[in-house]
JSON list of C-alpha atoms in Angstrom, two decimals:
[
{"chain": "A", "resi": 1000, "resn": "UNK", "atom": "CA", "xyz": [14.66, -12.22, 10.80]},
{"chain": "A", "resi": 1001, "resn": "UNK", "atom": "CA", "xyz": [13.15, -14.96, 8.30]},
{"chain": "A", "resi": 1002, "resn": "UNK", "atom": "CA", "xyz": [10.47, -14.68, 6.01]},
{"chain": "A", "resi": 1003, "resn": "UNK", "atom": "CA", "xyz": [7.87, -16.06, 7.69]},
{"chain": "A", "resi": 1004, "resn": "UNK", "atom": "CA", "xyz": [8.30, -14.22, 10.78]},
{"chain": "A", "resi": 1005, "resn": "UNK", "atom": "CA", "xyz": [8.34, -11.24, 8.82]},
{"chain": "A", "resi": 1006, "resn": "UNK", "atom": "CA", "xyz": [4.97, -11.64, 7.63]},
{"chain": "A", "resi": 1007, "resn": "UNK", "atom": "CA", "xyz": [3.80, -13.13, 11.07]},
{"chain": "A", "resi": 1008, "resn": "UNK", "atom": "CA", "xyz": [4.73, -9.28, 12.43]},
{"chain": "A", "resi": 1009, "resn": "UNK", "atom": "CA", "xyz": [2.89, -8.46, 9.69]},
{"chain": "A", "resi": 1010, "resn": "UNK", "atom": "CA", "xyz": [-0.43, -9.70, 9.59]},
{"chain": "A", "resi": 1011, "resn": "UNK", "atom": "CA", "xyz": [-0.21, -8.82, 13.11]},
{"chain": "A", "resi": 1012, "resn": "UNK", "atom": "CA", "xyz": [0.46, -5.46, 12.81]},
{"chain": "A", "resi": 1013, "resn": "UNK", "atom": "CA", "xyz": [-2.28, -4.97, 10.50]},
{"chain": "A", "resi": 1014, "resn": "UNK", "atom": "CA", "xyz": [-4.94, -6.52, 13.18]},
{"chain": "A", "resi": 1015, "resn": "UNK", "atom": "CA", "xyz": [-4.10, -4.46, 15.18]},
{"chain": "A", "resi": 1016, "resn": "UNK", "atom": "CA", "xyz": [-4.03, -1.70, 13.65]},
{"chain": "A", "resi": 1017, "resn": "UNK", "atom": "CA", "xyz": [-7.49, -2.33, 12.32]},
{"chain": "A", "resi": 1018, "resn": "UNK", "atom": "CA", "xyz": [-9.02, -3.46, 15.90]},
{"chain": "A", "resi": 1019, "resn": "UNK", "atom": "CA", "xyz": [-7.74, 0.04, 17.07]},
{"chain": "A", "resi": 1020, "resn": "UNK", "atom": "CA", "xyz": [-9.27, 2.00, 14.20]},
{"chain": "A", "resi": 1021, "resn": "UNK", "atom": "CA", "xyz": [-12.44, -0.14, 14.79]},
{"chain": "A", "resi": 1022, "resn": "UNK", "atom": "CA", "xyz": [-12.10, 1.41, 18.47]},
{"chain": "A", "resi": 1023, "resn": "UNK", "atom": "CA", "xyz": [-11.09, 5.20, 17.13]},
{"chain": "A", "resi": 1024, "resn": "UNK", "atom": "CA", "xyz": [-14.27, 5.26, 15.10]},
{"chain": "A", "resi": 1025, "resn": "UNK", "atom": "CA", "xyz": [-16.76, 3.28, 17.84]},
{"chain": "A", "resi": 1026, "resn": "UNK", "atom": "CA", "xyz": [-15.72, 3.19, 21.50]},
{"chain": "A", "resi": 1027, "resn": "UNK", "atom": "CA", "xyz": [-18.09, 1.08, 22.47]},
{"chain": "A", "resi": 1028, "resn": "UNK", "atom": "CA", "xyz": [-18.13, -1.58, 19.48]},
{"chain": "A", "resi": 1029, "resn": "UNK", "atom": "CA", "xyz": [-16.36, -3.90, 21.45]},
{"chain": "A", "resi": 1030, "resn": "UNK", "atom": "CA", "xyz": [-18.55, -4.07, 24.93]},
{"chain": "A", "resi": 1031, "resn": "UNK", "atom": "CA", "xyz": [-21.73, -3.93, 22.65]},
{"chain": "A", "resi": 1032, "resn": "UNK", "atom": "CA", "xyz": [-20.23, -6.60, 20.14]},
{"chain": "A", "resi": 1033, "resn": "UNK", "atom": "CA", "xyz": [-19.14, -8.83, 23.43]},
{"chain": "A", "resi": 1034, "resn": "UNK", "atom": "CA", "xyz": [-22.67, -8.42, 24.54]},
{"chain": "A", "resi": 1035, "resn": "UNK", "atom": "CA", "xyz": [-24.54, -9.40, 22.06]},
{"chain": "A", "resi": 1036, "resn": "UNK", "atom": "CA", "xyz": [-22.13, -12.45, 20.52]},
{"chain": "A", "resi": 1037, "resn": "UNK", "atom": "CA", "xyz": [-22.28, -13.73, 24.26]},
{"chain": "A", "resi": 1038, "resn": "UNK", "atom": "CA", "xyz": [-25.66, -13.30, 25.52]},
{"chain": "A", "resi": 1039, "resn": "UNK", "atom": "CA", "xyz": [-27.69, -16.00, 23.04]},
{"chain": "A", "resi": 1040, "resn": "UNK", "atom": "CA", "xyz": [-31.00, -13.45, 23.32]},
{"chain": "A", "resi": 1041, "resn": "UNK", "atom": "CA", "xyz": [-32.33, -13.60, 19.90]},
{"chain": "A", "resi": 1042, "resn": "UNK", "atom": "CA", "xyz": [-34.04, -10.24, 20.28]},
{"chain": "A", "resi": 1043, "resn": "UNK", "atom": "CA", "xyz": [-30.96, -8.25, 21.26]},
{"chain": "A", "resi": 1044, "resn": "UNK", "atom": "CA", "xyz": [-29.25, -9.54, 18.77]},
{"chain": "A", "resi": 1045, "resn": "UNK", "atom": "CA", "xyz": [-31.74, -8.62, 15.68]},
{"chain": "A", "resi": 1046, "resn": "UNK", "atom": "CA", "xyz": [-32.28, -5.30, 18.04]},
{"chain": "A", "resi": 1047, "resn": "UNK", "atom": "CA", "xyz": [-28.65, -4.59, 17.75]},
{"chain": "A", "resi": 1048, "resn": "UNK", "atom": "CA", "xyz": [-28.18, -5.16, 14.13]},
{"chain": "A", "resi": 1049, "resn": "UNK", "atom": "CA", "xyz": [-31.14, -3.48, 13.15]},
{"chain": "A", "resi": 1050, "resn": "UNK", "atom": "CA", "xyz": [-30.39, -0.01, 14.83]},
{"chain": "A", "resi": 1051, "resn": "UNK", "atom": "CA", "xyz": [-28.18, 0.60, 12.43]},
{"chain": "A", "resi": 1052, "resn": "UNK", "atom": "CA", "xyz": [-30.28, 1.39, 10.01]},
{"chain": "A", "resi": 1053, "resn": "UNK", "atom": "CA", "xyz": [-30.06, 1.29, 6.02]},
{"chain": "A", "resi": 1054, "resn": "UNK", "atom": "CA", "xyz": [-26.05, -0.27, 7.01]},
{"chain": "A", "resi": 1055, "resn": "UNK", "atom": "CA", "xyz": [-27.54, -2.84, 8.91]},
{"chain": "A", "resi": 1056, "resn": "UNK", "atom": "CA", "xyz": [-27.15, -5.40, 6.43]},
{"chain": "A", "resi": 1057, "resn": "UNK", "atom": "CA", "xyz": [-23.30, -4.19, 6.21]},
{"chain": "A", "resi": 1058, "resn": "UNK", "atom": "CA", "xyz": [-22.72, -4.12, 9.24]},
{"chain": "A", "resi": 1059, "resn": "UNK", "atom": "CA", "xyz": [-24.33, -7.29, 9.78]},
{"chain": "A", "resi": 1060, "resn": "UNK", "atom": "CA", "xyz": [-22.04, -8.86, 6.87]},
{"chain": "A", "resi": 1061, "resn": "UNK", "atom": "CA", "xyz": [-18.86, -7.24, 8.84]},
{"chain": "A", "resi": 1062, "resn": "UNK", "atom": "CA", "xyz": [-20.37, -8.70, 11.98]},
{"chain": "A", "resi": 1063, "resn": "UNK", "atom": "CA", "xyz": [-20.86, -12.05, 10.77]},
{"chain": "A", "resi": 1064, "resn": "UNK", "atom": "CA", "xyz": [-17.11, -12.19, 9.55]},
{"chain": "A", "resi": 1065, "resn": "UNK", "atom": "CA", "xyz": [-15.56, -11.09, 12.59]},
{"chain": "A", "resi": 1066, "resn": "UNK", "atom": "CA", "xyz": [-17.18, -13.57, 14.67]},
{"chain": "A", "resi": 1067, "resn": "UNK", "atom": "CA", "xyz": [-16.22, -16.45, 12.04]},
{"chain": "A", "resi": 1068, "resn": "UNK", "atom": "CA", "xyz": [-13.23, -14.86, 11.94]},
{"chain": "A", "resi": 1069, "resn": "UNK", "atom": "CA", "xyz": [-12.34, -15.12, 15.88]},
{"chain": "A", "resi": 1070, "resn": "UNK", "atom": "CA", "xyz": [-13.64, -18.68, 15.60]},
{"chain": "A", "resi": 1071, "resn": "UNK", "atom": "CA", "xyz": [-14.65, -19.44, 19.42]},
{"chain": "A", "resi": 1072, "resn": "UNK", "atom": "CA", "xyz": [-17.72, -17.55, 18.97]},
{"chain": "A", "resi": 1073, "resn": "UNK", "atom": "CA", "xyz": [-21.19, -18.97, 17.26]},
{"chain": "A", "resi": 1074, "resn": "UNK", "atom": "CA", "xyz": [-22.61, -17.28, 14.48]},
{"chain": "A", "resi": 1075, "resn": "UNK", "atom": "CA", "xyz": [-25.99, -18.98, 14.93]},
{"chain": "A", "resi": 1076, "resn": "UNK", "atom": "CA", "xyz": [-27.58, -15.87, 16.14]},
{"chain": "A", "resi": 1077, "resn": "UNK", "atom": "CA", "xyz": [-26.51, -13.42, 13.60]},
{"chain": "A", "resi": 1078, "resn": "UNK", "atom": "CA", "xyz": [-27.21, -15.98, 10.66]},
{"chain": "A", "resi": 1079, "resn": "UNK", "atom": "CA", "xyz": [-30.69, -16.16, 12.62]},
{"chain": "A", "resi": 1080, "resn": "UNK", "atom": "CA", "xyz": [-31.17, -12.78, 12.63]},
{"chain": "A", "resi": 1081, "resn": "UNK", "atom": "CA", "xyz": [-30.21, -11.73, 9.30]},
{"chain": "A", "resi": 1082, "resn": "UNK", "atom": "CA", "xyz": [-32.74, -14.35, 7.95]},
{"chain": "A", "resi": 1083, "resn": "UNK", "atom": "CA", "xyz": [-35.22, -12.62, 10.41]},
{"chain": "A", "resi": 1084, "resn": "UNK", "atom": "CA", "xyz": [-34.49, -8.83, 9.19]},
{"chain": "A", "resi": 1085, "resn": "UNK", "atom": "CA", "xyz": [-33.53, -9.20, 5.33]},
{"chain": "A", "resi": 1086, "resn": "UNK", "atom": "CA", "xyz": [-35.22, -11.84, 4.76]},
{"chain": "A", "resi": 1087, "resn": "UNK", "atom": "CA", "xyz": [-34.60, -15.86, 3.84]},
{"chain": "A", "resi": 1088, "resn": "UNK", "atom": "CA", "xyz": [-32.89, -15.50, 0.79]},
{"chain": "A", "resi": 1089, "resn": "UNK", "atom": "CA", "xyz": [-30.76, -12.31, 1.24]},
{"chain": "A", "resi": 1090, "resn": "UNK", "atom": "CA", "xyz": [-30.34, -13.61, 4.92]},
{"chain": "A", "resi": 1091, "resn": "UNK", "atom": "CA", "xyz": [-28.50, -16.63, 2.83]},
{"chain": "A", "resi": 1092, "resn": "UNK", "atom": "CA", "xyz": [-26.59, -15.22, 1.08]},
{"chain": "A", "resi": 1093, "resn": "UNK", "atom": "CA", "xyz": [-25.41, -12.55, 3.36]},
{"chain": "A", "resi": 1094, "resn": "UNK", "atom": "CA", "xyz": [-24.54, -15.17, 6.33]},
{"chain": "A", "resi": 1095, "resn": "UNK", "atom": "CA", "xyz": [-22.96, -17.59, 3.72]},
{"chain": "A", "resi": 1096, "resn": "UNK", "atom": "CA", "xyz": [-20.34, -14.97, 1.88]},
{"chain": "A", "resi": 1097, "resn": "UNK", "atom": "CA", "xyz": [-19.83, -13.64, 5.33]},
{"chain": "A", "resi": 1098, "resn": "UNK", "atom": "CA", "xyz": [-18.98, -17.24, 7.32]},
{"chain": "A", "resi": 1099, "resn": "UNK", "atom": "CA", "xyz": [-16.83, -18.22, 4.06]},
{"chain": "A", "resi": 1100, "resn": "UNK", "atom": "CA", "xyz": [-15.08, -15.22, 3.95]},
{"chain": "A", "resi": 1101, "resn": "UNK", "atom": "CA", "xyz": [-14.22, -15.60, 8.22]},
{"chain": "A", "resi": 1102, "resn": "UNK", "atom": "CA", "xyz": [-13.40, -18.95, 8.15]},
{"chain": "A", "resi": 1103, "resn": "UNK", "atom": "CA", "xyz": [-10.90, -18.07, 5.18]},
{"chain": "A", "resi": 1104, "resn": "UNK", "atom": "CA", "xyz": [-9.53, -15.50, 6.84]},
{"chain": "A", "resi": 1105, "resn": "UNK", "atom": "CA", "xyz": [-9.00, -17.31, 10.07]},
{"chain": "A", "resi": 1106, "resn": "UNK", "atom": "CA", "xyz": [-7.44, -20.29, 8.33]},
{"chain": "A", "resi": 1107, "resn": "UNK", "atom": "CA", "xyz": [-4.86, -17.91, 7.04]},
{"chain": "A", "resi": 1108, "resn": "UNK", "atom": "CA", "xyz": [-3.90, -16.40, 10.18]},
{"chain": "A", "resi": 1109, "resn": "UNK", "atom": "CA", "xyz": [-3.51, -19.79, 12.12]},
{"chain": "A", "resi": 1110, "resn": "UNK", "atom": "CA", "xyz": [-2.09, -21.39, 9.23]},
{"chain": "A", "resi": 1111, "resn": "UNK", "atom": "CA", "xyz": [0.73, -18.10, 9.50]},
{"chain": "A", "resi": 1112, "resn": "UNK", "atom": "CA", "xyz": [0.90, -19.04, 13.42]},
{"chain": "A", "resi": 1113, "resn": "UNK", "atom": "CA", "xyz": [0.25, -22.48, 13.70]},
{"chain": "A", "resi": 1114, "resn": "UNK", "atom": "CA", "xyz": [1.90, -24.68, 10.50]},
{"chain": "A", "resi": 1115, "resn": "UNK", "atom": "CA", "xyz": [5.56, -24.27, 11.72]},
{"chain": "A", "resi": 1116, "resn": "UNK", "atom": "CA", "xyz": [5.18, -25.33, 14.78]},
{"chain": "A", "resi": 1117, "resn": "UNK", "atom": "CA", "xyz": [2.42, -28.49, 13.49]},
{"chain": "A", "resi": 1118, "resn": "UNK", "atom": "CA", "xyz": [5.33, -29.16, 11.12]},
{"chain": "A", "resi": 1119, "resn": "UNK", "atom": "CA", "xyz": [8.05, -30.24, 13.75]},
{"chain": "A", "resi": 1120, "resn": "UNK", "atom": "CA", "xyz": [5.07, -32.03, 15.54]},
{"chain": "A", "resi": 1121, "resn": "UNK", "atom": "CA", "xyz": [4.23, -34.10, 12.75]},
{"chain": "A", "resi": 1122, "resn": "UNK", "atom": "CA", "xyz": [7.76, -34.96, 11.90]},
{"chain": "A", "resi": 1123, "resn": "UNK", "atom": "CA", "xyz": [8.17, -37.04, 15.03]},
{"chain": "A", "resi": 1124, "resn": "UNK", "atom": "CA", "xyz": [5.32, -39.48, 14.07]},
{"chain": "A", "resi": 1125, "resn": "UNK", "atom": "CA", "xyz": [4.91, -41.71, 11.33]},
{"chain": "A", "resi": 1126, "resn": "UNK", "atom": "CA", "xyz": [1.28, -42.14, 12.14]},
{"chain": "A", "resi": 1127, "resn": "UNK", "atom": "CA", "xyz": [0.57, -38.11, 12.14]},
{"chain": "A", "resi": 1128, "resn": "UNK", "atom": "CA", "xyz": [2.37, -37.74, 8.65]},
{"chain": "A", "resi": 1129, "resn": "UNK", "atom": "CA", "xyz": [0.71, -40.16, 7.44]},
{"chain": "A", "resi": 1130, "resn": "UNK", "atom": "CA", "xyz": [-2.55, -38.22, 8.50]},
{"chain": "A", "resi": 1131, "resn": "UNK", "atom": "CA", "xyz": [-0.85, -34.83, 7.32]},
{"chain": "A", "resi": 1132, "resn": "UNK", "atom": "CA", "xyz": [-0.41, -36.56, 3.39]},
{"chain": "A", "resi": 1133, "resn": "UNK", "atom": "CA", "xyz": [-3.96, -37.94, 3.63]},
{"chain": "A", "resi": 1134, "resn": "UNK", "atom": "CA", "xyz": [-5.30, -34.19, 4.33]},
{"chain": "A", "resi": 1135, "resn": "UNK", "atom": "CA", "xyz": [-3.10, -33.09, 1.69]},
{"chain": "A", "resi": 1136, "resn": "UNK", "atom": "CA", "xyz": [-4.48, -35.40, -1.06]},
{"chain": "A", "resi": 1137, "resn": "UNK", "atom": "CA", "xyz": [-8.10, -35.61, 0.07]},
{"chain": "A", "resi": 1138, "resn": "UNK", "atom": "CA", "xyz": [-8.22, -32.44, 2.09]},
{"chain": "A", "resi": 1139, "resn": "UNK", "atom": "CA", "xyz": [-10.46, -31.13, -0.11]},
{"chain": "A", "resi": 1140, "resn": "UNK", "atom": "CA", "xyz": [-13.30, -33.48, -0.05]},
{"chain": "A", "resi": 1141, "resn": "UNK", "atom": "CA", "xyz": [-12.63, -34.30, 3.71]},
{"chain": "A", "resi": 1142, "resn": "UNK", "atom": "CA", "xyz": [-13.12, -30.19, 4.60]},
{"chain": "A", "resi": 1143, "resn": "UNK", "atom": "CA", "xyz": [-16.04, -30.19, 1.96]},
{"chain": "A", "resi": 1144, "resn": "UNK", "atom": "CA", "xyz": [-18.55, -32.47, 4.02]},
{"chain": "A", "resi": 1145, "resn": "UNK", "atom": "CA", "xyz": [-17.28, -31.25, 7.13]},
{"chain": "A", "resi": 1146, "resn": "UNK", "atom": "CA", "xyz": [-18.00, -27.70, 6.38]},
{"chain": "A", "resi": 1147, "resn": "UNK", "atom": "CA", "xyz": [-21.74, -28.75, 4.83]},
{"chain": "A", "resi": 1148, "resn": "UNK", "atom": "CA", "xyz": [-22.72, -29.81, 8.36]},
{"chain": "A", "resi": 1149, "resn": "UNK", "atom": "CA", "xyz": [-25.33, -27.11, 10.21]},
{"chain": "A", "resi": 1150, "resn": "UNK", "atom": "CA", "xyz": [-24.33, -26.14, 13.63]},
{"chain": "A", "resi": 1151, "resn": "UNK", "atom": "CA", "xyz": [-20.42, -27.93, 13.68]},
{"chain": "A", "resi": 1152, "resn": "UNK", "atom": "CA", "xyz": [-17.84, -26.34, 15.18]},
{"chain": "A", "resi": 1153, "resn": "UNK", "atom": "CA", "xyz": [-16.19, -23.73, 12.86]},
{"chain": "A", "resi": 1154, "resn": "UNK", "atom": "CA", "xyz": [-13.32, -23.20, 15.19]},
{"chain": "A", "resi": 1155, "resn": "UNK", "atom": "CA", "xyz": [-12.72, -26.65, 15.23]},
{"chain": "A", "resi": 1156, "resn": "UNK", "atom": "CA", "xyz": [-12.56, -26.97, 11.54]},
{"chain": "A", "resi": 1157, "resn": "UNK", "atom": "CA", "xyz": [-11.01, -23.94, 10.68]},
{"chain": "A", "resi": 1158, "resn": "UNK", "atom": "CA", "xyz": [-7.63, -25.00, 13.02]},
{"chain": "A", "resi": 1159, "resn": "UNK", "atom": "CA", "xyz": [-7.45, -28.77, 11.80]},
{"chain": "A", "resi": 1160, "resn": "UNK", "atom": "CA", "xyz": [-7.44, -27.31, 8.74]},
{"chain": "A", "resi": 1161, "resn": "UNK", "atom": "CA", "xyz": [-4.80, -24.95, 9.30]},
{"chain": "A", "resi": 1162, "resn": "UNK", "atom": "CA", "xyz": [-2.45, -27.54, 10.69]},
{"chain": "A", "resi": 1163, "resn": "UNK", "atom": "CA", "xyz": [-3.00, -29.90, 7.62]},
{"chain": "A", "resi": 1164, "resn": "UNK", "atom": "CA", "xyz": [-1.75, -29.66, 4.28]},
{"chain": "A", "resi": 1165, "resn": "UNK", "atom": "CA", "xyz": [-4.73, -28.72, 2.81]},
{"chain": "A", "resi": 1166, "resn": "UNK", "atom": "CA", "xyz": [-4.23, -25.74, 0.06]},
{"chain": "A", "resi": 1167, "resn": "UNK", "atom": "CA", "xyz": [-5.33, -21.69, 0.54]},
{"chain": "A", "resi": 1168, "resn": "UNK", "atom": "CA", "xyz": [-7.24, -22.60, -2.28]},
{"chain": "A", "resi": 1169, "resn": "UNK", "atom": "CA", "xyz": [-8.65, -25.99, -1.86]},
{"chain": "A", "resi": 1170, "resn": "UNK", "atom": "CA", "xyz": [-9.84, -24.80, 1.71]},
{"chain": "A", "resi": 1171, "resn": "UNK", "atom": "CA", "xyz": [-11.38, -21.89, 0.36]},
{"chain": "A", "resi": 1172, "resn": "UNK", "atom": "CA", "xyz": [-13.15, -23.66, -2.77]},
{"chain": "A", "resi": 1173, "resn": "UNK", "atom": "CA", "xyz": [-14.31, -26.27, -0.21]},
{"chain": "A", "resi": 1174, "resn": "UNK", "atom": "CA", "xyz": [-15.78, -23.61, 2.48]},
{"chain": "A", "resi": 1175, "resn": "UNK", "atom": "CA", "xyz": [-17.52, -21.61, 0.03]},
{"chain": "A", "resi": 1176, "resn": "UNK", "atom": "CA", "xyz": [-19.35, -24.67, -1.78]},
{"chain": "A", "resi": 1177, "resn": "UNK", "atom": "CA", "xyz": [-19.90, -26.52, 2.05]},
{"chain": "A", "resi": 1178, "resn": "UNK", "atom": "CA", "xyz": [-21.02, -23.46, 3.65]},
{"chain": "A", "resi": 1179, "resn": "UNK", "atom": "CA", "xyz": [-23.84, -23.10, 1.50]},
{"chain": "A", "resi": 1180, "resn": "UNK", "atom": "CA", "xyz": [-26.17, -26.02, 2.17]},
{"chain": "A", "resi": 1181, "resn": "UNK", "atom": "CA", "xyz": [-25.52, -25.56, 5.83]},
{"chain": "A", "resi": 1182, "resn": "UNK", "atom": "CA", "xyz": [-25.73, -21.74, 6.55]},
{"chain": "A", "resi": 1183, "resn": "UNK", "atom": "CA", "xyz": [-28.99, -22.38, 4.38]},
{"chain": "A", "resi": 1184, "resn": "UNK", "atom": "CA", "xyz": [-30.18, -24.72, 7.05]},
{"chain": "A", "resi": 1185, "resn": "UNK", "atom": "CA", "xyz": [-28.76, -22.82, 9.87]},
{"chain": "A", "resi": 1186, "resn": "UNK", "atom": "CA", "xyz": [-30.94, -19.63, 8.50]},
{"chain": "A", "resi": 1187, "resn": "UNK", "atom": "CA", "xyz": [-34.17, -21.22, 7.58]},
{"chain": "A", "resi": 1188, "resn": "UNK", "atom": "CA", "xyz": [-34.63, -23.36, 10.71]},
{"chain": "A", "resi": 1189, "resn": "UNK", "atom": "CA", "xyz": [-33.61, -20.42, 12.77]},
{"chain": "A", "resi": 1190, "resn": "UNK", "atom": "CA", "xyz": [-35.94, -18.17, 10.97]},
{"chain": "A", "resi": 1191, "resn": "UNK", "atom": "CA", "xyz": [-38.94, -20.76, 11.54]},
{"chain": "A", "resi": 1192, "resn": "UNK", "atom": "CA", "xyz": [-38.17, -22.09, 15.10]},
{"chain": "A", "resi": 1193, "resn": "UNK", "atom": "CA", "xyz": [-38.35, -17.92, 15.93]},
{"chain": "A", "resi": 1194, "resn": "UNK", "atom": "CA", "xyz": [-41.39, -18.13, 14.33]},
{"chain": "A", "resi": 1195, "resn": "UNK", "atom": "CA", "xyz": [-42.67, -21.73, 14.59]},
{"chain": "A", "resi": 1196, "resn": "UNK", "atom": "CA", "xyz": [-46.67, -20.85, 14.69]},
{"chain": "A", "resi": 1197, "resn": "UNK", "atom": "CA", "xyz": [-46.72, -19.37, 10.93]},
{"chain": "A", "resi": 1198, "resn": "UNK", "atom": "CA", "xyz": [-43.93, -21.72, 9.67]},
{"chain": "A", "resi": 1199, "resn": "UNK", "atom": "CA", "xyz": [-44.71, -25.23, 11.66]},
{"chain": "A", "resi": 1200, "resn": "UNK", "atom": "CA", "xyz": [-44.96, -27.53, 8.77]},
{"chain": "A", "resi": 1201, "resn": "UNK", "atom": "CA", "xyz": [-41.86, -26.31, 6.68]},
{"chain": "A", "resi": 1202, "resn": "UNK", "atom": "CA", "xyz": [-39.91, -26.52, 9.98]},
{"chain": "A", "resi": 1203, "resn": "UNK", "atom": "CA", "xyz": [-40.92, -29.87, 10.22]},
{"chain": "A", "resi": 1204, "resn": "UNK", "atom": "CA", "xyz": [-40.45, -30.92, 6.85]},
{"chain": "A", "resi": 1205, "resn": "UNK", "atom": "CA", "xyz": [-36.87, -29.01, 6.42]},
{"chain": "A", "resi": 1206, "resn": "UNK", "atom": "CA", "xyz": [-35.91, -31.13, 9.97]},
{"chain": "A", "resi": 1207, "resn": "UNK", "atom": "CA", "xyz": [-37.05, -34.43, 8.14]},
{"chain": "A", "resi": 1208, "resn": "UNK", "atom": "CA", "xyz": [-35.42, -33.56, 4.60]},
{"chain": "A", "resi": 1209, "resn": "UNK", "atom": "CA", "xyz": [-32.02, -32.83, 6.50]},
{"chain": "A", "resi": 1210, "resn": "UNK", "atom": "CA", "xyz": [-31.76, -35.91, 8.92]},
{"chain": "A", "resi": 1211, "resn": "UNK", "atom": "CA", "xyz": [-32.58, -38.11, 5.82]},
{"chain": "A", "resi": 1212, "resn": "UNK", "atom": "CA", "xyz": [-29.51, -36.52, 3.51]},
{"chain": "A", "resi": 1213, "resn": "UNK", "atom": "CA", "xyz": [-27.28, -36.49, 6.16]},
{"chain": "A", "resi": 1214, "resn": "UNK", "atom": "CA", "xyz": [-28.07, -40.10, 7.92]},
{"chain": "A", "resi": 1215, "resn": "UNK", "atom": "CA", "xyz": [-27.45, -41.09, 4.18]},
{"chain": "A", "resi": 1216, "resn": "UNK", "atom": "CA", "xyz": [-24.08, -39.21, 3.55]},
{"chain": "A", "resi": 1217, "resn": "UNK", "atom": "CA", "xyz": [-23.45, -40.58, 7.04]},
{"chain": "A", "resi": 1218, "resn": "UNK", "atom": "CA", "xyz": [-24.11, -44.19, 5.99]},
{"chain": "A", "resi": 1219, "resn": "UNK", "atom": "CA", "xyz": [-22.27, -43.69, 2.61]},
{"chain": "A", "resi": 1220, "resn": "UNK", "atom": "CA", "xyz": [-18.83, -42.59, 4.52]},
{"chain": "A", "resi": 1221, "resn": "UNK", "atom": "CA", "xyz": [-19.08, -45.30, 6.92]},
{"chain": "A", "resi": 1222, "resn": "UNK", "atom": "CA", "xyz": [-19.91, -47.60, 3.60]},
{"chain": "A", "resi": 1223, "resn": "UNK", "atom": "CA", "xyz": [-16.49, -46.35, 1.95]},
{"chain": "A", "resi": 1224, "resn": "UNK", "atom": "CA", "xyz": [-14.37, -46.56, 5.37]},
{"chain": "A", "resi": 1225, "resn": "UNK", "atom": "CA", "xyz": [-14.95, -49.82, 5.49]},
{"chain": "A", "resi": 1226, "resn": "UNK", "atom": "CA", "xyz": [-14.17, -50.61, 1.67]}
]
């Protein structure tokens, strides 16, 4: 058995092994946890988080991982609701250390599954390798306005950037800096379309604000392409 099998067996061993202690210690973590990432009520979901307590906002940071971590799952509502029960600023920061450190860990898991097998794709075709270096040499800056987006697929990102040849550490660098500006958004316009009568004009102003940035780091791109 190679190396990198070895740790494949691994890292799965060790997810396992922590799903089933997450099971030992809660039975029903995973029906309630299915529930609420599923069912898009806002209530249930700041319900659920809040019932437990003086941990809610660790178990909301634990929450928030695991669903960034899974990747096919949106985050929206907890980043909503932790903006709703802690607050705007802690509700920031909490969502954005949380979805960085998912996505990271979910970028090193398909990276361990998936690379090997993108590898001997990529191989065959002159126009995917040359796609592979570009990631390599501008990965960083590519995953860095990706990730600053509000309400993009994570899932989406986190596997094209597993199959690239972006670095562990320029995709982490890049996640924590991008995920700032748009958990931010994600958060306050959450927090204000929940409660649009006392926060009408900021939700209208925040809207405005972030379809004139990103129209012009839209433009700017499209500028460059074509240069």
């Amino acid at each position: 058995m190679d190396k990198e099998n070895k740790v494949k067996i691994a890292i799965l061993v060790i997810f396992i092994a922590v799903l089933g202690l997450i099971y030992i210690l809660n039975p029903n973590f995973y029906s309630e946890f299915w529930h609420v990432a599923t069912s898009g009520n806002m209530q249930e979901t700041v319900d659920y988080i809040n019932s437990f307590g003086a941990w809610a906002i660790i178990f909301s940071f634990l929450l928030d991982v695991l669903i960034n971590a899974l990747g096919f799952l949106p985050s929206i509502f907890v980043s909503t609701a932790n903006g709703l029960l802690f607050g705007i600023v802690p509700g920031i920061i909490v969502s954005w250390l949380a979805e960085t450190a998912g996505v990271i860990i979910s970028f090193v898991l398909m990276r361990t599954i998936l690379r090997s097998s993108a590898e001997k794709i990529i191989a065959k075709s002159k126009y995917l390798k040359k796609a592979d270096d570009f990631s390599g040499k501008n990965g960083f800056k590519v995953m860095l306005i990706l990730r600053a987006m509000p309400y993009f697929p994570s899932g989406i990102l986190t596997a094209l950037g597993a199959v690239s040849r972006i670095s562990l550490k320029d995709y982490a660098l890049a996640n924590l800096i991008g995920k700032f500006p748009s958990t931010s958004l994600e958060v306050v316009i959450g927090h204000d379309v929940v409660n649009y009568q006392q926060n009408l004009d900021r939700l209208m102003i925040v809207i405005v604000l972030v379809c004139i940035i990103y129209g012009a780091i839209w433009y700017y791109q499209r500028r460059m392409n074509k240069k």
